[in-house]
């Protein structure tokens, strides 16, 4: 656990960067500091590994005041990832990752072997190991940055805008693979971002900062969306809060799925007999749904060009938001739902999803 108690920072030029900060980042969880630019997020984070000293207050790690620990010893326990990776340009990828363990006396062979393992963990193929940073894309460099921060297996990890410098598609990939990694390694993480969507997606806990370095609210993503503490937080969290909050409500087994007729690519509609309404789900050989076909307008054989791909496919174990989105985007109003194995389970209508939401709300009010 990382704890801030009444921590303030005033820079020598009189700038009040952080004001009376009190909150905890729980062990094994990812806490995100989010807020507009200049509101003291980076300053707060750098007070954890003592790159910056607080003017007032106490920062502690697992109950130990960081000022009572030697700064170098402290930083060995805290991995640090910065925007655009900050890799050593004249060292190969594998040596970037192995650098700190080597410095701490780990043998070359062992450090490199461990580095290769870590590179695999962050989703980088072995063939990148001997490249230099300039031979990698921004997203790949960022993966190396994460591997390097984990090289000494520190219990704590600080990440300052780690995914902000890459394009949106790569950012989504990095976020997804990082979430996967964290499920595996369970580090105590503090991450800084200015992007509220990233904060809500990644954070177990989100701390919203406002100008002047004060804390506006600390809460889970679902709680922030459902109950923003004040107009500033409500505005910062943004529009469509009700809909986005559905992303944190799991689709339970009690959502009723309707059976759907399936047709494979290359099938002959004439052989299928009467299909209700003419719309039918096209599936691939593994029975994964591809989209819908209207058998009244398809030709003699169902081909790819007959498929309406507009609907999203929700996972049966996904969120109510995914289910509702599948229903709303479907040309039939029936959202396609697949199991964890990717096979078609059935369909769900918007009314069925909303019926569940209604139940959840009533239960909340009753309790
Ligand atoms: P954020 O990471 O939220 O964008 P920072 O923590 O970097 O914000 O900065 C908070 C405030 O402190 C800003 O007004 C910034 O200009 C100021 N600041 C940051 N570093 C220094 C410094 N070394 N000296 C003076 N002011 C600084
Ligand atoms: Mg910053």
Short mmCIF file of C-alpha atoms and ligand atoms in Angstrom, two decimals:
data_model
loop_
_atom_site.label_atom_id
_atom_site.label_comp_id
_atom_site.label_asym_id
_atom_site.label_seq_id
_atom_site.Cartn_x
_atom_site.Cartn_y
_atom_site.Cartn_z
CA UNK A 1 0.00 0.00 0.00
CA UNK A 2 1.20 3.47 -0.90
CA UNK A 3 -0.16 6.15 1.41
CA UNK A 4 -0.28 9.92 1.14
CA UNK A 5 -1.04 11.80 4.36
CA UNK A 6 -1.63 15.55 4.09
CA UNK A 7 1.05 15.85 1.43
CA UNK A 8 1.70 19.24 -0.16
CA UNK A 9 4.32 20.47 -2.59
CA UNK A 10 5.25 24.08 -3.15
CA UNK A 11 8.03 24.56 -5.71
CA UNK A 12 10.81 27.08 -4.91
CA UNK A 13 9.20 29.59 -7.31
CA UNK A 14 6.04 29.53 -5.20
CA UNK A 15 3.93 27.25 -7.41
CA UNK A 16 1.48 25.24 -5.31
CA UNK A 17 1.60 22.00 -7.28
CA UNK A 18 -0.03 19.64 -4.76
CA UNK A 19 -2.27 20.63 -1.88
CA UNK A 20 -3.06 18.53 1.21
CA UNK A 21 -3.23 15.19 -0.55
CA UNK A 22 -4.54 12.24 1.50
CA UNK A 23 -5.32 8.88 -0.07
CA UNK A 24 -4.04 5.31 -0.36
CA UNK A 25 -3.13 3.15 -3.35
CA UNK A 26 -4.02 -0.41 -2.25
CA UNK A 27 -1.60 -3.33 -2.65
CA UNK A 28 -1.86 -5.38 -5.81
CA UNK A 29 -4.19 -2.84 -7.40
CA UNK A 30 -3.89 -0.23 -10.11
CA UNK A 31 -4.63 3.30 -8.95
CA UNK A 32 -4.89 5.98 -11.64
CA UNK A 33 -4.25 9.67 -11.01
CA UNK A 34 -6.22 11.61 -13.58
CA UNK A 35 -6.99 15.28 -14.14
CA UNK A 36 -6.33 18.20 -16.46
CA UNK A 37 -2.77 19.16 -17.35
CA UNK A 38 -0.83 20.95 -14.62
CA UNK A 39 -2.95 19.72 -11.70
CA UNK A 40 -0.07 18.01 -9.91
CA UNK A 41 -0.30 14.37 -11.02
CA UNK A 42 3.35 13.95 -12.00
CA UNK A 43 4.51 15.85 -8.94
CA UNK A 44 2.44 13.55 -6.72
CA UNK A 45 3.80 10.44 -8.41
CA UNK A 46 7.42 11.56 -8.16
CA UNK A 47 7.04 12.13 -4.45
CA UNK A 48 6.53 8.36 -4.12
CA UNK A 49 10.04 7.47 -5.32
CA UNK A 50 11.49 10.68 -3.91
CA UNK A 51 12.48 12.23 -7.19
CA UNK A 52 10.64 15.13 -5.54
CA UNK A 53 10.46 15.81 -1.80
CA UNK A 54 7.15 16.90 -0.26
CA UNK A 55 7.03 20.32 1.39
CA UNK A 56 4.63 18.91 3.96
CA UNK A 57 3.11 15.58 4.89
CA UNK A 58 4.18 11.95 4.72
CA UNK A 59 4.34 9.42 1.88
CA UNK A 60 4.70 5.83 3.06
CA UNK A 61 5.14 2.41 1.49
CA UNK A 62 3.54 -0.42 3.45
CA UNK A 63 3.51 1.81 6.49
CA UNK A 64 7.14 2.94 6.23
CA UNK A 65 7.81 6.66 5.85
CA UNK A 66 9.79 6.99 2.60
CA UNK A 67 12.08 9.59 4.18
CA UNK A 68 13.36 6.94 6.60
CA UNK A 69 14.62 4.81 3.68
CA UNK A 70 17.72 5.43 1.58
CA UNK A 71 16.51 6.90 -1.73
CA UNK A 72 18.45 4.37 -3.84
CA UNK A 73 17.12 1.42 -1.82
CA UNK A 74 13.65 2.89 -2.12
CA UNK A 75 13.85 3.15 -5.92
CA UNK A 76 14.94 -0.49 -6.21
CA UNK A 77 11.51 -1.43 -4.92
CA UNK A 78 9.72 0.88 -7.35
CA UNK A 79 9.68 0.34 -11.11
CA UNK A 80 9.24 3.52 -13.15
CA UNK A 81 7.81 3.86 -16.65
CA UNK A 82 7.71 7.22 -18.39
CA UNK A 83 6.10 8.53 -21.55
CA UNK A 84 7.97 7.57 -24.73
CA UNK A 85 9.82 4.88 -22.78
CA UNK A 86 13.13 6.72 -22.16
CA UNK A 87 15.22 3.77 -23.33
CA UNK A 88 19.02 3.82 -23.58
CA UNK A 89 19.50 4.52 -27.30
CA UNK A 90 22.88 2.80 -27.66
CA UNK A 91 21.84 -0.49 -26.07
CA UNK A 92 19.88 -3.30 -27.59
CA UNK A 93 16.38 -4.07 -26.40
CA UNK A 94 17.50 -7.04 -24.31
CA UNK A 95 20.32 -5.05 -22.73
CA UNK A 96 17.95 -2.19 -21.95
CA UNK A 97 15.83 -4.60 -19.94
CA UNK A 98 18.84 -6.33 -18.35
CA UNK A 99 20.62 -3.08 -17.46
CA UNK A 100 19.34 -2.56 -13.93
CA UNK A 101 19.67 -6.20 -12.78
CA UNK A 102 23.26 -6.14 -14.18
CA UNK A 103 23.97 -2.99 -12.18
CA UNK A 104 22.71 -4.79 -9.09
CA UNK A 105 25.16 -7.63 -9.65
CA UNK A 106 23.10 -10.22 -11.52
CA UNK A 107 25.23 -12.23 -13.97
CA UNK A 108 25.05 -11.35 -17.65
CA UNK A 109 23.59 -14.67 -18.77
CA UNK A 110 20.95 -14.77 -16.08
CA UNK A 111 19.97 -11.12 -16.60
CA UNK A 112 19.57 -11.66 -20.33
CA UNK A 113 17.54 -14.84 -19.90
CA UNK A 114 15.21 -13.04 -17.50
CA UNK A 115 15.01 -10.08 -19.90
CA UNK A 116 13.89 -12.36 -22.71
CA UNK A 117 11.20 -13.83 -20.47
CA UNK A 118 9.97 -10.35 -19.60
CA UNK A 119 9.93 -9.27 -23.24
CA UNK A 120 7.69 -12.22 -24.00
CA UNK A 121 5.43 -11.26 -21.10
CA UNK A 122 4.90 -7.75 -22.46
CA UNK A 123 4.13 -9.20 -25.87
CA UNK A 124 7.42 -8.68 -27.72
CA UNK A 125 8.77 -11.45 -29.90
CA UNK A 126 12.35 -12.66 -29.33
CA UNK A 127 13.38 -11.35 -32.73
CA UNK A 128 13.16 -7.77 -31.37
CA UNK A 129 15.68 -8.51 -28.61
CA UNK A 130 18.79 -7.54 -30.54
CA UNK A 131 17.35 -4.43 -32.14
CA UNK A 132 18.09 -0.91 -30.98
CA UNK A 133 15.27 1.30 -29.71
CA UNK A 134 15.20 3.42 -32.90
CA UNK A 135 14.38 0.23 -34.83
CA UNK A 136 11.10 -0.18 -32.94
CA UNK A 137 7.70 1.50 -33.24
CA UNK A 138 6.52 3.77 -30.42
CA UNK A 139 4.23 1.07 -29.09
CA UNK A 140 7.01 -1.52 -29.10
CA UNK A 141 9.36 0.88 -27.31
CA UNK A 142 6.72 1.39 -24.67
CA UNK A 143 6.48 -2.37 -24.16
CA UNK A 144 10.26 -2.47 -23.64
CA UNK A 145 9.87 0.36 -21.12
CA UNK A 146 7.40 -1.72 -19.14
CA UNK A 147 9.64 -4.81 -19.30
CA UNK A 148 12.61 -2.76 -18.11
CA UNK A 149 10.64 -1.37 -15.15
CA UNK A 150 9.75 -4.93 -14.14
CA UNK A 151 13.28 -6.31 -14.55
CA UNK A 152 14.13 -6.29 -10.85
CA UNK A 153 10.63 -7.59 -9.99
CA UNK A 154 9.79 -4.56 -7.83
CA UNK A 155 6.57 -4.73 -5.78
CA UNK A 156 5.63 -1.18 -6.79
CA UNK A 157 5.28 0.33 -10.23
CA UNK A 158 4.88 3.99 -11.21
CA UNK A 159 3.76 4.83 -14.73
CA UNK A 160 3.59 8.42 -16.00
CA UNK A 161 1.39 8.74 -19.12
CA UNK A 162 2.81 5.42 -20.37
CA UNK A 163 0.47 5.08 -23.34
CA UNK A 164 -0.11 8.72 -24.30
CA UNK A 165 2.48 9.07 -27.06
CA UNK A 166 1.12 6.38 -29.38
CA UNK A 167 -1.82 6.38 -31.79
CA UNK A 168 -5.29 5.30 -30.55
CA UNK A 169 -5.23 1.79 -32.07
CA UNK A 170 -1.82 0.95 -30.60
CA UNK A 171 -2.84 2.58 -27.32
CA UNK A 172 -5.81 0.24 -27.04
CA UNK A 173 -3.56 -2.77 -27.72
CA UNK A 174 -1.03 -1.62 -25.11
CA UNK A 175 -3.78 -1.05 -22.55
CA UNK A 176 -5.31 -4.47 -23.16
CA UNK A 177 -2.04 -6.33 -22.93
CA UNK A 178 -1.05 -4.34 -19.86
CA UNK A 179 -4.32 -5.26 -18.13
CA UNK A 180 -3.63 -8.89 -18.95
CA UNK A 181 -0.09 -8.61 -17.56
CA UNK A 182 -1.28 -6.96 -14.34
CA UNK A 183 -3.76 -9.81 -13.77
CA UNK A 184 -0.69 -12.02 -13.81
CA UNK A 185 1.81 -9.97 -11.79
CA UNK A 186 -0.51 -8.11 -9.37
CA UNK A 187 1.84 -5.18 -8.70
CA UNK A 188 0.89 -2.16 -6.63
CA UNK A 189 0.65 0.43 -9.38
CA UNK A 190 0.16 4.17 -9.54
CA UNK A 191 -0.41 5.41 -13.08
CA UNK A 192 -0.79 9.00 -14.28
CA UNK A 193 -2.93 9.95 -17.26
CA UNK A 194 -4.89 12.96 -18.49
CA UNK A 195 -7.27 10.63 -20.36
CA UNK A 196 -10.39 9.85 -18.34
CA UNK A 197 -11.37 6.94 -20.58
CA UNK A 198 -7.99 5.32 -20.02
CA UNK A 199 -8.38 5.90 -16.27
CA UNK A 200 -11.82 4.29 -16.20
CA UNK A 201 -10.67 1.37 -18.32
CA UNK A 202 -7.49 0.52 -16.43
CA UNK A 203 -8.03 1.69 -12.87
CA UNK A 204 -9.22 -0.43 -9.98
CA UNK A 205 -9.34 2.95 -8.26
CA UNK A 206 -9.31 6.41 -9.83
CA UNK A 207 -8.15 9.60 -8.11
CA UNK A 208 -9.45 12.70 -9.88
CA UNK A 209 -7.26 15.78 -9.41
CA UNK A 210 -8.33 19.34 -10.00
CA UNK A 211 -6.38 22.53 -10.59
CA UNK A 212 -4.18 23.52 -7.68
CA UNK A 213 -3.27 19.91 -6.96
CA UNK A 214 -6.27 19.07 -4.81
CA UNK A 215 -8.07 15.76 -4.84
CA UNK A 216 -11.62 16.00 -6.13
CA UNK A 217 -12.66 12.35 -5.66
CA UNK A 218 -11.19 8.89 -5.16
CA UNK A 219 -13.46 6.04 -6.20
CA UNK A 220 -13.87 2.97 -8.36
CA UNK A 221 -14.64 3.65 -12.05
CA UNK A 222 -18.24 2.47 -11.64
CA UNK A 223 -18.70 4.73 -8.62
CA UNK A 224 -17.22 7.76 -10.42
CA UNK A 225 -19.64 7.30 -13.30
CA UNK A 226 -22.66 6.67 -11.10
CA UNK A 227 -21.94 9.17 -8.33
CA UNK A 228 -19.54 11.97 -9.28
CA UNK A 229 -18.84 13.97 -6.13
CA UNK A 230 -19.37 17.42 -7.63
CA UNK A 231 -19.93 19.29 -10.91
CA UNK A 232 -16.18 19.37 -11.67
CA UNK A 233 -15.90 15.58 -11.51
CA UNK A 234 -19.18 15.12 -13.39
CA UNK A 235 -17.92 17.40 -16.14
CA UNK A 236 -14.48 15.77 -16.25
CA UNK A 237 -15.88 12.25 -16.33
CA UNK A 238 -17.90 13.47 -19.29
CA UNK A 239 -21.04 12.77 -21.26
CA UNK A 240 -22.94 9.48 -21.67
CA UNK A 241 -22.12 8.52 -18.09
CA UNK A 242 -25.21 6.39 -17.74
CA UNK A 243 -24.42 4.35 -20.83
CA UNK A 244 -20.72 4.05 -20.00
CA UNK A 245 -21.58 2.87 -16.48
CA UNK A 246 -23.19 -0.19 -18.07
CA UNK A 247 -19.67 -1.24 -19.01
CA UNK A 248 -19.07 -2.07 -15.35
CA UNK A 249 -22.20 -4.19 -14.91
CA UNK A 250 -21.53 -7.80 -15.77
CA UNK A 251 -23.98 -9.65 -17.95
CA UNK A 252 -25.25 -12.35 -15.66
CA UNK A 253 -26.42 -15.81 -16.63
CA UNK A 254 -29.98 -14.66 -16.00
CA UNK A 255 -30.07 -12.56 -19.17
CA UNK A 256 -32.39 -14.54 -21.45
CA UNK A 257 -30.93 -15.36 -24.83
CA UNK A 258 -33.15 -16.26 -27.77
CA UNK A 259 -32.22 -19.10 -30.10
CA UNK A 260 -31.22 -18.07 -33.60
CA UNK A 261 -31.20 -20.03 -36.82
CA UNK A 262 -27.65 -20.44 -38.15
CA UNK A 263 -26.48 -20.68 -41.72
CA UNK A 264 -22.94 -21.32 -42.92
CA UNK A 265 -21.21 -19.46 -45.70
CA UNK A 266 -21.84 -21.36 -48.93
CA UNK A 267 -25.13 -22.84 -47.70
CA UNK A 268 -28.18 -22.93 -49.99
CA UNK A 269 -31.14 -21.07 -48.46
CA UNK A 270 -33.51 -23.32 -50.40
CA UNK A 271 -32.36 -26.24 -48.22
CA UNK A 272 -33.09 -24.44 -44.95
CA UNK A 273 -36.87 -24.32 -45.09
CA UNK A 274 -38.88 -21.53 -43.52
CA UNK A 275 -36.71 -19.17 -41.36
CA UNK A 276 -38.53 -16.68 -39.18
CA UNK A 277 -38.55 -13.16 -40.66
CA UNK A 278 -36.01 -14.05 -43.30
CA UNK A 279 -33.04 -12.90 -41.19
CA UNK A 280 -30.58 -15.58 -40.23
CA UNK A 281 -27.16 -15.58 -38.52
CA UNK A 282 -24.21 -16.46 -40.72
CA UNK A 283 -21.54 -18.43 -38.87
CA UNK A 284 -18.10 -19.70 -39.83
CA UNK A 285 -16.92 -23.31 -39.59
CA UNK A 286 -16.35 -22.94 -35.85
CA UNK A 287 -19.91 -21.59 -35.43
CA UNK A 288 -18.60 -18.11 -34.60
CA UNK A 289 -21.10 -15.46 -35.74
CA UNK A 290 -20.08 -13.33 -38.73
CA UNK A 291 -23.23 -11.26 -39.21
CA UNK A 292 -26.75 -11.45 -40.58
CA UNK A 293 -28.15 -12.42 -43.92
CA UNK A 294 -31.65 -11.71 -45.21
CA UNK A 295 -32.52 -14.96 -46.97
CA UNK A 296 -35.30 -13.23 -48.90
CA UNK A 297 -32.76 -11.13 -50.77
CA UNK A 298 -29.72 -13.46 -50.75
CA UNK A 299 -29.06 -15.49 -53.88
CA UNK A 300 -29.07 -19.24 -54.30
CA UNK A 301 -25.97 -19.54 -52.17
CA UNK A 302 -25.04 -17.45 -49.08
CA UNK A 303 -21.89 -15.52 -49.92
CA UNK A 304 -19.83 -13.02 -47.99
CA UNK A 305 -21.24 -10.11 -49.99
CA UNK A 306 -24.72 -10.94 -48.66
CA UNK A 307 -23.68 -10.53 -45.03
CA UNK A 308 -24.64 -7.46 -43.01
CA UNK A 309 -21.62 -6.95 -40.73
CA UNK A 310 -22.98 -3.86 -38.94
CA UNK A 311 -23.80 -5.49 -35.61
CA UNK A 312 -21.25 -5.94 -32.85
CA UNK A 313 -20.95 -9.33 -31.18
CA UNK A 314 -21.14 -9.38 -27.39
CA UNK A 315 -19.61 -11.99 -25.14
CA UNK A 316 -21.98 -13.88 -22.86
CA UNK A 317 -19.60 -13.07 -19.97
CA UNK A 318 -19.10 -9.43 -21.03
CA UNK A 319 -20.84 -6.32 -19.74
CA UNK A 320 -24.42 -5.10 -20.15
CA UNK A 321 -22.95 -2.30 -22.26
CA UNK A 322 -21.60 -4.85 -24.74
CA UNK A 323 -24.96 -6.61 -24.87
CA UNK A 324 -26.87 -3.37 -25.35
CA UNK A 325 -24.44 -2.24 -28.03
CA UNK A 326 -24.87 -5.54 -29.87
CA UNK A 327 -28.65 -5.12 -29.78
CA UNK A 328 -28.58 -1.45 -30.85
CA UNK A 329 -26.14 -2.04 -33.72
CA UNK A 330 -27.87 -5.14 -35.06
CA UNK A 331 -29.89 -4.80 -38.29
CA UNK A 332 -32.53 -7.02 -36.68
CA UNK A 333 -32.51 -5.43 -33.23
CA UNK A 334 -31.35 -8.80 -31.93
CA UNK A 335 -27.81 -8.53 -30.61
CA UNK A 336 -25.53 -11.48 -31.28
CA UNK A 337 -24.01 -13.14 -28.25
CA UNK A 338 -21.09 -15.58 -28.33
CA UNK A 339 -19.69 -17.78 -25.61
CA UNK A 340 -16.08 -17.58 -24.36
CA UNK A 341 -15.25 -20.17 -27.04
CA UNK A 342 -16.47 -17.74 -29.70
CA UNK A 343 -19.45 -19.87 -30.75
CA UNK A 344 -22.89 -18.34 -31.20
CA UNK A 345 -25.00 -18.67 -28.07
CA UNK A 346 -28.07 -16.76 -29.24
CA UNK A 347 -29.36 -13.21 -29.38
CA UNK A 348 -30.59 -10.56 -26.98
CA UNK A 349 -32.85 -7.54 -27.47
CA UNK A 350 -32.37 -4.10 -25.93
CA UNK A 351 -35.53 -4.50 -23.82
CA UNK A 352 -34.13 -7.65 -22.19
CA UNK A 353 -30.88 -5.86 -21.33
CA UNK A 354 -32.75 -2.89 -19.88
CA UNK A 355 -35.03 -5.19 -17.89
CA UNK A 356 -31.88 -6.43 -16.12
CA UNK A 357 -30.65 -2.95 -15.51
CA UNK A 358 -34.00 -2.08 -13.94
CA UNK A 359 -33.61 -5.01 -11.58
CA UNK A 360 -30.09 -3.96 -10.56
CA UNK A 361 -31.29 -0.44 -9.73
CA UNK A 362 -34.22 -1.69 -7.69
CA UNK A 363 -31.92 -4.00 -5.74
CA UNK A 364 -29.56 -1.09 -5.07
CA UNK A 365 -32.38 1.14 -3.82
CA UNK A 366 -33.82 -1.65 -1.65
CA UNK A 367 -30.52 -2.44 0.06
P1 LIG B 1 0.56 17.27 -14.26
O1 LIG B 1 1.44 16.09 -14.22
O2 LIG B 1 -0.75 17.05 -13.60
O3 LIG B 1 0.39 17.84 -15.62
P2 LIG B 1 2.70 18.56 -12.75
O4 LIG B 1 2.77 17.80 -11.47
O5 LIG B 1 3.73 18.27 -13.77
O6 LIG B 1 1.23 18.43 -13.38
O7 LIG B 1 2.78 20.11 -12.43
C1 LIG B 1 1.94 20.73 -11.45
C2 LIG B 1 2.22 22.22 -11.40
O8 LIG B 1 3.54 22.42 -10.93
C3 LIG B 1 2.17 22.91 -12.75
O9 LIG B 1 1.64 24.19 -12.58
C4 LIG B 1 3.61 22.96 -13.19
O10 LIG B 1 3.83 24.05 -14.04
C5 LIG B 1 4.31 23.14 -11.86
N1 LIG B 1 5.67 22.59 -11.85
C6 LIG B 1 6.05 21.34 -12.19
N2 LIG B 1 7.38 21.18 -12.01
C7 LIG B 1 7.85 22.37 -11.54
C8 LIG B 1 9.15 22.84 -11.15
N3 LIG B 1 10.22 22.03 -11.19
N4 LIG B 1 9.24 24.12 -10.72
C9 LIG B 1 8.15 24.90 -10.65
N5 LIG B 1 6.91 24.52 -10.99
C10 LIG B 1 6.75 23.26 -11.44
MG1 LIG B 2 2.36 15.07 -15.87
#
